[in-house]
CSV table of C-alpha atoms in Angstrom, one decimal:
chain,number,residue,atom,x,y,z
A,1,MET,CA,0.0,0.0,0.0
A,2,ALA,CA,1.3,3.4,-1.0
A,3,ARG,CA,2.5,5.7,1.8
A,4,PRO,CA,0.4,8.8,2.4
A,5,ARG,CA,1.8,12.0,1.0
A,6,ILE,CA,2.2,15.1,3.1
A,7,VAL,CA,3.0,18.2,1.1
A,8,VAL,CA,4.5,21.2,2.7
A,9,VAL,CA,4.2,24.5,0.7
A,10,GLY,CA,7.0,26.8,1.7
A,11,ALA,CA,10.3,26.2,3.5
A,12,GLY,CA,10.4,29.3,5.7
A,13,PHE,CA,10.5,29.1,9.5
A,14,ALA,CA,7.1,27.4,9.7
A,15,GLY,CA,7.5,25.0,6.8
A,16,TYR,CA,11.1,24.0,7.5
A,17,HIS,CA,10.4,23.1,11.1
A,18,ALA,CA,7.1,21.4,10.2
A,19,ALA,CA,9.0,19.1,7.7
A,20,ARG,CA,11.8,18.5,10.2
A,21,THR,CA,9.4,17.5,12.9
A,22,LEU,CA,7.4,15.3,10.5
A,23,LEU,CA,10.6,13.4,9.7
A,24,ARG,CA,11.2,12.7,13.3
A,25,ARG,CA,7.6,11.8,14.2
A,26,ALA,CA,6.4,10.0,11.1
A,27,GLY,CA,9.7,8.5,9.9
A,28,ASP,CA,9.1,6.2,7.0
A,29,ALA,CA,5.3,6.1,7.5
A,30,ALA,CA,4.6,8.9,5.1
A,31,GLU,CA,6.2,10.6,2.1
A,32,VAL,CA,7.1,14.2,3.0
A,33,VAL,CA,7.3,16.6,0.0
A,34,VAL,CA,8.5,20.2,0.3
A,35,VAL,CA,7.6,22.6,-2.5
A,36,ASN,CA,9.8,25.7,-2.4
A,37,PRO,CA,11.3,28.2,-4.9
A,38,THR,CA,14.8,27.7,-3.5
A,39,ASP,CA,16.7,24.7,-2.2
A,40,TYR,CA,17.5,26.3,1.1
A,41,PHE,CA,15.8,27.7,4.2
A,42,LEU,CA,16.7,31.4,4.7
A,43,TYR,CA,17.5,32.4,8.2
A,44,LEU,CA,16.0,35.8,7.7
A,45,PRO,CA,17.0,37.5,11.0
A,46,LEU,CA,20.7,37.5,9.9
A,47,LEU,CA,19.9,38.9,6.4
A,48,PRO,CA,20.7,42.5,7.4
A,49,GLU,CA,24.3,41.4,8.2
A,50,VAL,CA,24.6,40.0,4.6
A,51,ALA,CA,23.6,43.5,3.3
A,52,GLY,CA,26.0,45.1,5.7
A,53,GLY,CA,28.9,42.9,4.5
A,54,ALA,CA,29.4,41.1,7.8
A,55,LEU,CA,28.2,37.7,6.6
A,56,ASP,CA,28.4,35.7,3.5
A,57,PRO,CA,24.9,34.8,2.0
A,58,ARG,CA,25.8,31.1,2.4
A,59,ASP,CA,25.9,31.6,6.1
A,60,VAL,CA,22.2,32.3,6.3
A,61,SER,CA,21.2,29.7,3.7
A,62,VAL,CA,20.4,26.3,5.2
A,63,PRO,CA,20.5,23.5,2.6
A,64,LEU,CA,17.2,21.5,2.6
A,65,GLN,CA,18.6,18.3,1.2
A,66,ASP,CA,21.4,18.2,3.8
A,67,THR,CA,19.3,19.1,6.8
A,68,LEU,CA,16.1,17.3,5.9
A,69,PRO,CA,17.3,13.9,4.8
A,70,GLY,CA,14.4,11.8,3.5
A,71,VAL,CA,12.3,14.8,2.3
A,72,ARG,CA,11.5,15.0,-1.4
A,73,LEU,CA,12.2,18.6,-2.6
A,74,VAL,CA,10.2,20.0,-5.5
A,75,LEU,CA,11.7,23.2,-6.7
A,76,GLY,CA,8.9,25.5,-7.7
A,77,GLN,CA,6.6,28.4,-6.9
A,78,ALA,CA,3.2,27.1,-5.8
A,79,ASP,CA,0.6,29.0,-7.7
A,80,GLY,CA,-2.7,27.1,-7.3
A,81,ILE,CA,-4.5,25.0,-4.7
A,82,ASP,CA,-7.6,22.8,-5.2
A,83,PRO,CA,-8.5,21.6,-1.7
A,84,HIS,CA,-11.5,19.7,-3.1
A,85,ALA,CA,-9.4,17.7,-5.5
A,86,ARG,CA,-6.5,17.6,-2.9
A,87,THR,CA,-4.0,18.9,-5.4
A,88,ILE,CA,-1.6,21.9,-5.7
A,89,HIS,CA,-0.1,23.3,-8.8
A,90,TYR,CA,3.4,24.8,-9.1
A,91,THR,CA,5.7,26.4,-11.6
A,92,GLY,CA,9.3,25.3,-11.8
A,93,PRO,CA,12.4,27.4,-12.1
A,94,GLU,CA,12.5,26.8,-15.9
A,95,GLY,CA,8.8,27.7,-16.4
A,96,ASP,CA,7.5,24.1,-16.5
A,97,GLY,CA,4.4,23.4,-14.4
A,98,GLY,CA,3.4,20.4,-12.3
A,99,THR,CA,0.6,19.1,-10.1
A,100,LEU,CA,1.0,17.2,-6.8
A,101,GLY,CA,-1.7,15.3,-5.0
A,102,TYR,CA,-1.7,15.2,-1.3
A,103,HIS,CA,-3.2,13.3,1.7
A,104,ARG,CA,-2.4,16.1,4.1
A,105,LEU,CA,-1.3,19.7,3.1
A,106,ILE,CA,0.6,22.2,5.2
A,107,LEU,CA,0.4,25.8,3.9
A,108,ALA,CA,3.5,27.6,5.2
A,109,THR,CA,3.6,30.2,2.5
A,110,GLY,CA,4.9,33.0,4.7
A,111,SER,CA,4.7,36.7,3.7
A,112,VAL,CA,5.9,39.2,1.1
A,113,THR,CA,6.6,42.9,1.3
A,114,LYS,CA,3.6,45.1,2.1
A,115,LEU,CA,2.9,47.8,-0.5
A,116,LEU,CA,1.3,51.2,0.2
A,117,PRO,CA,-0.3,53.4,-2.6
A,118,ILE,CA,2.4,56.0,-2.4
A,119,PRO,CA,3.4,57.6,-5.8
A,120,GLY,CA,6.8,56.4,-7.0
A,121,VAL,CA,7.5,53.9,-4.3
A,122,ALA,CA,6.9,50.7,-6.4
A,123,ASP,CA,9.3,52.1,-9.0
A,124,HIS,CA,12.1,53.5,-6.9
A,125,ALA,CA,12.2,51.5,-3.6
A,126,HIS,CA,13.5,48.1,-2.9
A,127,GLY,CA,12.3,45.6,-0.3
A,128,PHE,CA,14.2,43.4,2.1
A,129,ARG,CA,12.8,39.8,2.2
A,130,GLY,CA,15.4,37.7,0.3
A,131,ILE,CA,19.0,37.1,-0.5
A,132,PRO,CA,18.8,38.8,-4.0
A,133,GLU,CA,17.5,42.0,-2.3
A,134,ALA,CA,20.3,41.9,0.3
A,135,LEU,CA,23.0,41.4,-2.3
A,136,TYR,CA,21.6,44.2,-4.4
A,137,LEU,CA,21.4,46.6,-1.4
A,138,ARG,CA,25.0,45.8,-0.4
A,139,ASP,CA,26.3,46.5,-4.0
A,140,HIS,CA,24.1,49.6,-4.3
A,141,LEU,CA,25.4,51.2,-1.0
A,142,ILE,CA,29.0,50.6,-2.1
A,143,ARG,CA,28.2,51.9,-5.6
A,144,GLN,CA,26.7,55.2,-4.3
A,145,ILE,CA,29.8,55.9,-2.2
A,146,GLU,CA,32.1,55.2,-5.2
A,147,LEU,CA,29.9,57.4,-7.5
A,148,ALA,CA,29.9,60.1,-4.8
A,149,ASP,CA,33.7,60.1,-4.7
A,150,ALA,CA,33.8,60.6,-8.5
A,151,ALA,CA,31.1,63.3,-8.5
A,152,GLU,CA,32.3,66.9,-8.9
A,153,ASP,CA,28.9,68.4,-8.0
A,154,GLN,CA,28.5,68.8,-4.2
A,155,ALA,CA,24.7,68.4,-4.4
A,156,GLU,CA,25.0,65.1,-6.2
A,157,ARG,CA,27.6,63.9,-3.8
A,158,ARG,CA,25.4,64.7,-0.8
A,159,ALA,CA,22.4,62.9,-2.5
A,160,ARG,CA,24.4,59.8,-3.2
A,161,MET,CA,25.6,59.8,0.4
A,162,THR,CA,22.1,60.0,1.8
A,163,PHE,CA,20.2,56.7,2.5
A,164,VAL,CA,16.5,56.5,3.5
A,165,VAL,CA,14.9,53.5,5.2
A,166,VAL,CA,11.2,53.5,5.7
A,167,GLY,CA,9.9,51.3,8.6
A,168,ALA,CA,11.5,51.3,12.0
A,169,GLY,CA,10.4,47.8,12.9
A,170,TYR,CA,12.8,44.9,13.6
A,171,THR,CA,14.0,44.7,9.9
A,172,GLY,CA,14.2,48.4,9.3
A,173,VAL,CA,16.2,49.1,12.5
A,174,GLU,CA,18.7,46.3,11.7
A,175,VAL,CA,19.1,47.3,8.1
A,176,ALA,CA,19.8,50.9,9.0
A,177,ALA,CA,22.2,49.9,11.8
A,178,GLN,CA,24.2,47.5,9.6
A,179,GLY,CA,24.0,49.8,6.5
A,180,GLN,CA,25.4,52.7,8.5
A,181,LEU,CA,28.3,50.7,9.7
A,182,LEU,CA,29.1,49.5,6.2
A,183,THR,CA,28.9,52.9,4.6
A,184,ALA,CA,30.9,54.5,7.3
A,185,ASP,CA,33.6,51.9,6.8
A,186,ILE,CA,33.7,52.2,3.0
A,187,ALA,CA,33.5,56.0,3.0
A,188,GLY,CA,36.4,56.1,5.4
A,189,ARG,CA,38.6,54.7,2.6
A,190,HIS,CA,37.7,57.7,0.3
A,191,PRO,CA,39.6,60.8,1.4
A,192,ARG,CA,37.6,63.0,-1.0
A,193,LEU,CA,34.4,62.2,1.0
A,194,ARG,CA,35.9,63.4,4.3
A,195,ASP,CA,33.6,66.5,4.3
A,196,THR,CA,30.5,64.5,3.2
A,197,PRO,CA,29.9,61.6,5.6
A,198,PRO,CA,27.1,59.1,5.0
A,199,CYS,CA,23.7,60.4,6.2
A,200,TRP,CA,21.0,57.8,7.2
A,201,LEU,CA,17.4,58.5,7.8
A,202,LEU,CA,15.0,56.0,9.5
A,203,LEU,CA,11.3,56.9,9.1
A,204,ASP,CA,8.2,55.5,10.7
A,205,THR,CA,4.7,56.7,11.3
A,206,ALA,CA,4.7,55.1,14.8
A,207,PRO,CA,5.6,57.0,17.9
A,208,GLN,CA,8.6,54.8,18.7
A,209,VAL,CA,11.1,52.6,16.9
A,210,LEU,CA,10.4,48.9,17.2
A,211,PRO,CA,6.6,49.5,17.4
A,212,GLY,CA,4.8,47.0,19.5
A,213,MET,CA,7.9,46.1,21.5
A,214,ASP,CA,8.9,47.1,25.0
A,215,VAL,CA,9.3,50.8,25.4
A,216,GLY,CA,12.5,50.5,27.2
A,217,MET,CA,14.0,48.2,24.6
A,218,ALA,CA,12.8,50.6,21.8
A,219,SER,CA,14.4,53.6,23.6
A,220,ALA,CA,17.7,51.9,24.1
A,221,ALA,CA,17.8,51.0,20.4
A,222,GLU,CA,16.9,54.5,19.4
A,223,ARG,CA,19.7,55.9,21.5
A,224,VAL,CA,22.3,53.7,19.8
A,225,LEU,CA,21.0,54.7,16.3
A,226,ARG,CA,21.1,58.4,17.2
A,227,ARG,CA,24.6,58.2,18.7
A,228,ARG,CA,25.8,56.7,15.4
A,229,GLY,CA,24.4,59.7,13.5
A,230,ILE,CA,21.2,58.0,12.1
A,231,GLU,CA,18.4,60.6,11.9
A,232,VAL,CA,15.3,58.9,13.4
A,233,ARG,CA,12.1,60.6,12.3
A,234,LEU,CA,9.0,59.3,14.0
A,235,GLY,CA,5.5,60.1,12.9
A,236,THR,CA,6.9,60.6,9.4
A,237,SER,CA,6.8,58.6,6.2
A,238,VAL,CA,7.2,59.1,2.5
A,239,ARG,CA,4.6,61.0,0.5
A,240,GLU,CA,6.3,60.6,-2.9
A,241,ALA,CA,9.4,59.0,-4.3
A,242,THR,CA,11.3,59.8,-7.5
A,243,ALA,CA,14.6,58.8,-8.9
A,244,GLU,CA,16.1,61.9,-7.3
A,245,GLY,CA,14.8,61.5,-3.8
A,246,VAL,CA,11.7,61.5,-1.6
A,247,THR,CA,9.2,64.0,-0.3
A,248,LEU,CA,8.3,63.3,3.3
A,249,THR,CA,4.8,63.6,4.9
A,250,ASP,CA,6.1,66.6,6.8
A,251,GLY,CA,6.8,68.4,3.6
A,252,ARG,CA,10.6,68.0,3.6
A,253,ASP,CA,12.4,67.1,0.4
A,254,VAL,CA,15.3,64.7,0.8
A,255,CYS,CA,17.7,64.2,-2.2
A,256,SER,CA,18.8,60.6,-2.2
A,257,ARG,CA,19.4,57.7,-4.6
A,258,THR,CA,18.5,55.0,-2.0
A,259,LEU,CA,15.1,54.1,-0.6
A,260,VAL,CA,14.8,50.8,1.3
A,261,TRP,CA,11.2,49.7,2.1
A,262,CYS,CA,10.8,47.9,5.4
A,263,VAL,CA,7.2,48.9,6.3
A,264,GLY,CA,6.0,45.4,7.1
A,265,VAL,CA,4.7,42.3,5.4
A,266,ARG,CA,1.5,40.9,4.0
A,267,PRO,CA,0.4,37.3,3.6
A,268,ASP,CA,1.5,35.5,0.4
A,269,PRO,CA,-1.3,36.0,-2.1
A,270,LEU,CA,-1.4,32.3,-3.0
A,271,VAL,CA,-4.4,31.4,-0.9
A,272,GLU,CA,-6.6,34.3,-2.1
A,273,ASP,CA,-8.0,32.3,-5.1
A,274,ALA,CA,-8.0,28.9,-3.4
A,275,GLY,CA,-11.5,29.2,-1.8
A,276,LEU,CA,-10.1,28.9,1.7
A,277,PRO,CA,-11.4,31.1,4.5
A,278,THR,CA,-9.2,34.1,5.2
A,279,GLU,CA,-8.9,37.0,7.6
A,280,HIS,CA,-7.1,40.0,6.1
A,281,GLY,CA,-5.4,37.6,3.7
A,282,ARG,CA,-4.3,35.0,6.3
A,283,VAL,CA,-5.8,31.5,6.3
A,284,CYS,CA,-8.3,31.0,9.1
A,285,VAL,CA,-7.4,27.9,11.3
A,286,ASP,CA,-8.6,26.5,14.5
A,287,ALA,CA,-6.5,26.0,17.7
A,288,TYR,CA,-5.1,22.8,16.2
A,289,LEU,CA,-3.9,24.7,13.1
A,290,ARG,CA,-6.4,23.0,10.8
A,291,VAL,CA,-8.0,25.2,8.1
A,292,LEU,CA,-11.6,25.8,8.9
A,293,GLY,CA,-13.8,23.5,6.8
A,294,PHE,CA,-10.9,21.6,5.4
A,295,PRO,CA,-9.6,19.1,8.1
A,296,ASP,CA,-6.8,17.7,5.8
A,297,VAL,CA,-5.3,21.2,5.2
A,298,TYR,CA,-3.2,22.9,7.9
A,299,ALA,CA,-1.7,26.3,7.9
A,300,CYS,CA,1.0,28.0,10.0
A,301,GLY,CA,3.4,30.9,10.0
A,302,ASP,CA,2.8,34.4,8.7
A,303,GLY,CA,0.1,33.3,6.3
A,304,ALA,CA,-2.1,31.8,9.0
A,305,ALA,CA,-4.6,33.5,11.3
A,306,VAL,CA,-3.9,31.5,14.4
A,307,PRO,CA,-6.1,32.1,17.4
A,308,ASP,CA,-4.2,33.5,20.4
A,309,LEU,CA,-5.5,31.4,23.2
A,310,TYR,CA,-4.0,33.8,25.8
A,311,ASN,CA,-5.8,36.7,24.2
A,312,PRO,CA,-9.2,35.6,23.0
A,313,GLY,CA,-10.5,37.2,19.9
A,314,ARG,CA,-7.0,38.0,18.6
A,315,TYR,CA,-4.4,36.2,16.4
A,316,THR,CA,-0.8,35.4,17.2
A,317,PRO,CA,1.7,37.9,15.8
A,318,THR,CA,3.6,37.2,12.6
A,319,THR,CA,7.0,36.5,14.1
A,320,ALA,CA,9.7,33.8,13.5
A,321,GLN,CA,9.2,32.7,17.1
A,322,HIS,CA,5.6,31.8,16.5
A,323,ALA,CA,6.3,30.3,13.0
A,324,VAL,CA,8.8,27.9,14.4
A,325,ARG,CA,6.6,26.6,17.1
A,326,GLN,CA,3.5,26.5,14.9
A,327,GLY,CA,5.4,24.4,12.4
A,328,LYS,CA,6.2,21.9,15.1
A,329,VAL,CA,2.6,21.7,16.4
A,330,VAL,CA,1.3,21.2,12.9
A,331,ALA,CA,3.7,18.3,12.4
A,332,ASP,CA,2.7,16.8,15.8
A,333,ASN,CA,-1.0,17.1,14.9
A,334,ILE,CA,-0.6,15.5,11.5
A,335,ALA,CA,1.3,12.7,13.1
A,336,ALA,CA,-1.6,12.3,15.6
A,337,SER,CA,-4.0,12.1,12.7
A,338,TYR,CA,-2.2,8.9,11.7
A,339,GLY,CA,-2.3,7.6,15.2
A,340,ILE,CA,1.2,8.7,16.3
A,341,GLY,CA,1.0,10.9,19.5
A,342,ARG,CA,-1.9,13.2,20.3
A,343,LEU,CA,-3.4,16.4,19.1
A,344,ARG,CA,-2.1,19.6,20.6
A,345,ARG,CA,-3.6,23.1,20.6
A,346,TYR,CA,-1.2,25.9,19.8
A,347,ARG,CA,-0.3,27.8,22.9
A,348,HIS,CA,2.8,29.9,23.3
A,349,ARG,CA,4.0,32.9,25.3
A,350,ASP,CA,6.7,35.0,23.7
A,351,LEU,CA,10.1,34.5,25.1
A,352,GLY,CA,11.3,38.0,24.4
A,353,PHE,CA,13.1,39.5,21.4
A,354,VAL,CA,16.7,40.3,20.3
A,355,VAL,CA,17.7,43.1,17.9
A,356,ASP,CA,21.3,43.2,16.6
A,357,LEU,CA,22.5,46.7,16.1
A,358,GLY,CA,26.0,45.8,14.9
A,359,GLY,CA,29.4,46.6,16.4
A,360,TRP,CA,29.1,45.8,20.1
A,361,GLN,CA,25.6,46.9,20.4
A,362,ALA,CA,22.2,45.1,20.6
A,363,VAL,CA,19.0,45.2,22.7
A,364,ALA,CA,17.3,42.1,24.0
A,365,ASN,CA,14.8,41.0,26.6
A,366,PRO,CA,15.2,37.3,27.0
A,367,LEU,CA,12.5,36.0,29.3
A,368,HIS,CA,11.5,39.7,29.5
A,369,ILE,CA,14.8,40.7,31.2
A,370,PRO,CA,15.9,44.0,29.6
A,371,LEU,CA,19.5,44.0,28.3
A,372,SER,CA,21.5,46.4,26.1
A,373,GLY,CA,25.1,46.9,25.0
A,374,PRO,CA,27.7,44.1,24.8
A,375,ILE,CA,25.8,41.8,27.1
A,376,ALA,CA,22.7,42.0,24.8
A,377,ARG,CA,25.0,41.5,21.8
A,378,ALA,CA,26.4,38.3,23.3
A,379,VAL,CA,22.9,37.0,24.1
A,380,THR,CA,21.7,38.0,20.6
A,381,ARG,CA,24.5,36.1,18.8
A,382,GLY,CA,24.2,33.2,21.1
A,383,TYR,CA,20.5,33.0,20.3
A,384,HIS,CA,21.1,33.2,16.5
A,385,LEU,CA,23.7,30.5,16.6
A,386,SER,CA,21.5,28.2,18.6
A,387,ALA,CA,18.5,28.8,16.3
A,388,LEU,CA,20.5,28.3,13.1
A,389,PRO,CA,20.0,24.7,11.9
A,390,ALA,CA,23.4,24.6,10.2
A,391,ASN,CA,26.4,26.8,9.2
A,392,ARG,CA,27.1,27.8,12.8
A,393,LEU,CA,30.9,27.4,12.6
A,394,ARG,CA,31.0,29.3,9.3
A,395,THR,CA,28.8,32.1,10.7
A,396,ALA,CA,30.9,32.4,13.9
A,397,ALA,CA,34.1,32.5,11.9
A,398,ASP,CA,32.7,35.3,9.7
A,399,TRP,CA,31.7,37.3,12.7
A,400,LEU,CA,35.2,37.0,14.1
A,401,PHE,CA,36.7,38.0,10.8
A,402,THR,CA,34.5,41.1,10.5
A,403,ALA,CA,35.3,42.1,14.1
A,404,ALA,CA,39.0,41.9,13.4
A,405,SER,CA,39.1,43.6,9.9
A,406,SER,CA,37.1,45.9,7.7
A,407,ARG,CA,34.1,45.0,5.7
A,408,PRO,CA,34.6,44.1,2.0
A,409,GLY,CA,34.3,47.2,-0.1
A,410,ILE,CA,33.8,45.7,-3.6
A,411,GLN,CA,30.7,45.3,-5.8
A,412,LEU,CA,29.9,41.8,-7.0
A,413,GLY,CA,27.4,43.0,-9.6
A,414,LEU,CA,25.3,39.8,-9.3
A,415,VAL,CA,21.9,41.3,-8.8
A,416,PRO,CA,20.8,44.4,-10.8
A,417,GLY,CA,18.0,46.6,-9.5
A,418,SER,CA,15.6,45.4,-12.2
A,419,ALA,CA,15.9,41.9,-10.7
A,420,VAL,CA,14.5,42.8,-7.3
A,421,PRO,CA,11.2,44.7,-7.9
A,422,LEU,CA,9.3,45.8,-4.8
A,423,ASP,CA,6.0,44.4,-6.1
A,424,THR,CA,6.8,40.7,-6.1
A,425,GLY,CA,5.2,37.6,-4.6
A,426,ALA,CA,8.6,35.8,-4.7
A,427,PRO,CA,11.2,38.0,-3.0
A,428,GLU,CA,13.5,34.9,-2.6
A,429,LEU,CA,14.1,34.9,-6.4
A,430,ALA,CA,15.9,37.3,-8.7
A,431,HIS,CA,13.6,38.3,-11.5
A,432,HIS,CA,15.2,38.6,-14.9
A,433,PRO,CA,13.1,39.9,-17.8
A,434,GLY,CA,12.6,37.1,-20.4
């Protein structure tokens, strides 16, 4: 008799840990298939360090075949679900399509960059959700410094040395912090730019950086950013973007060639046409992470509206911490549906957050104990090393190398701006016309 097939769509935090737990729980009792556009799991929290030149992109790319032995990997972008026929459709990297049947389905589609109807943003801003965007941003920052050094016009030089990040959440704060360190390092090697240091602006409409996090933690992070010369403008965003700069909502015009969009995420649009129940684009599930009305379909991670049992009437936040634990609970519950173990409702209290600000600075509140400075930095790096499923030695070695030397100051030229459009449902892929 054929083994039942469990298909996992997406290999982000939720999908990766769901597949990993299924392998441990179900063993050879079921065929586990992962459908994902790439052959790796991206450890997204360390991506700002890739853009900042502190880490190699391979450090944050966990190979699926090596770390999920026994899983069948199908390279492709899932683009259709038929829960009645129990099939999914996907498009492969060379444009070929395919259909997979399933006995159980796990939707771990994650999220993509959230767009806002602001003139010019889609044309002139770049997001930060995948390796192609991180590599593009790193090259772009170095290029602007080199072009500024070559410019004779002082206004052009200042514009190229001005960098704007919109969104002061977790990602935006770390991108600004790492980007400032990189540009300060590179600019220091250009004597002609001594009178035009890099200028970073971090914008957010919220009243504090790191909105939704502890006020003390946010204040500590803001102090570090301001000490480094980053201009933090709260209650402010972009009204319009052009190739020459941005107009802020307070009326100020900022000449710049760099606009990084970190305003947040939205659920992957895959489920919108599948006929599944949704809430603001997220798939509605019960406390066991089963999709309402479809008991053989499960959802977890950023794309799932998971009831928060500690806060009735609300859903769990879209964080990696929740995604990891939801993926494990989904796997346990699918194993239970085959008679292995028992069903579990998803319950989880947050264990605190860590925010790496580069250098010797970080803020953290492990188990809600507020920390900052070098101690928080040690806790942050220890947490990331323990959470990384692979590449720990390589990552630690790169950290040591960066601490002992300067950051690489060359462009690789691998990802042009046209390959990382802001409006994309697949930020993990570089998009080349034709």
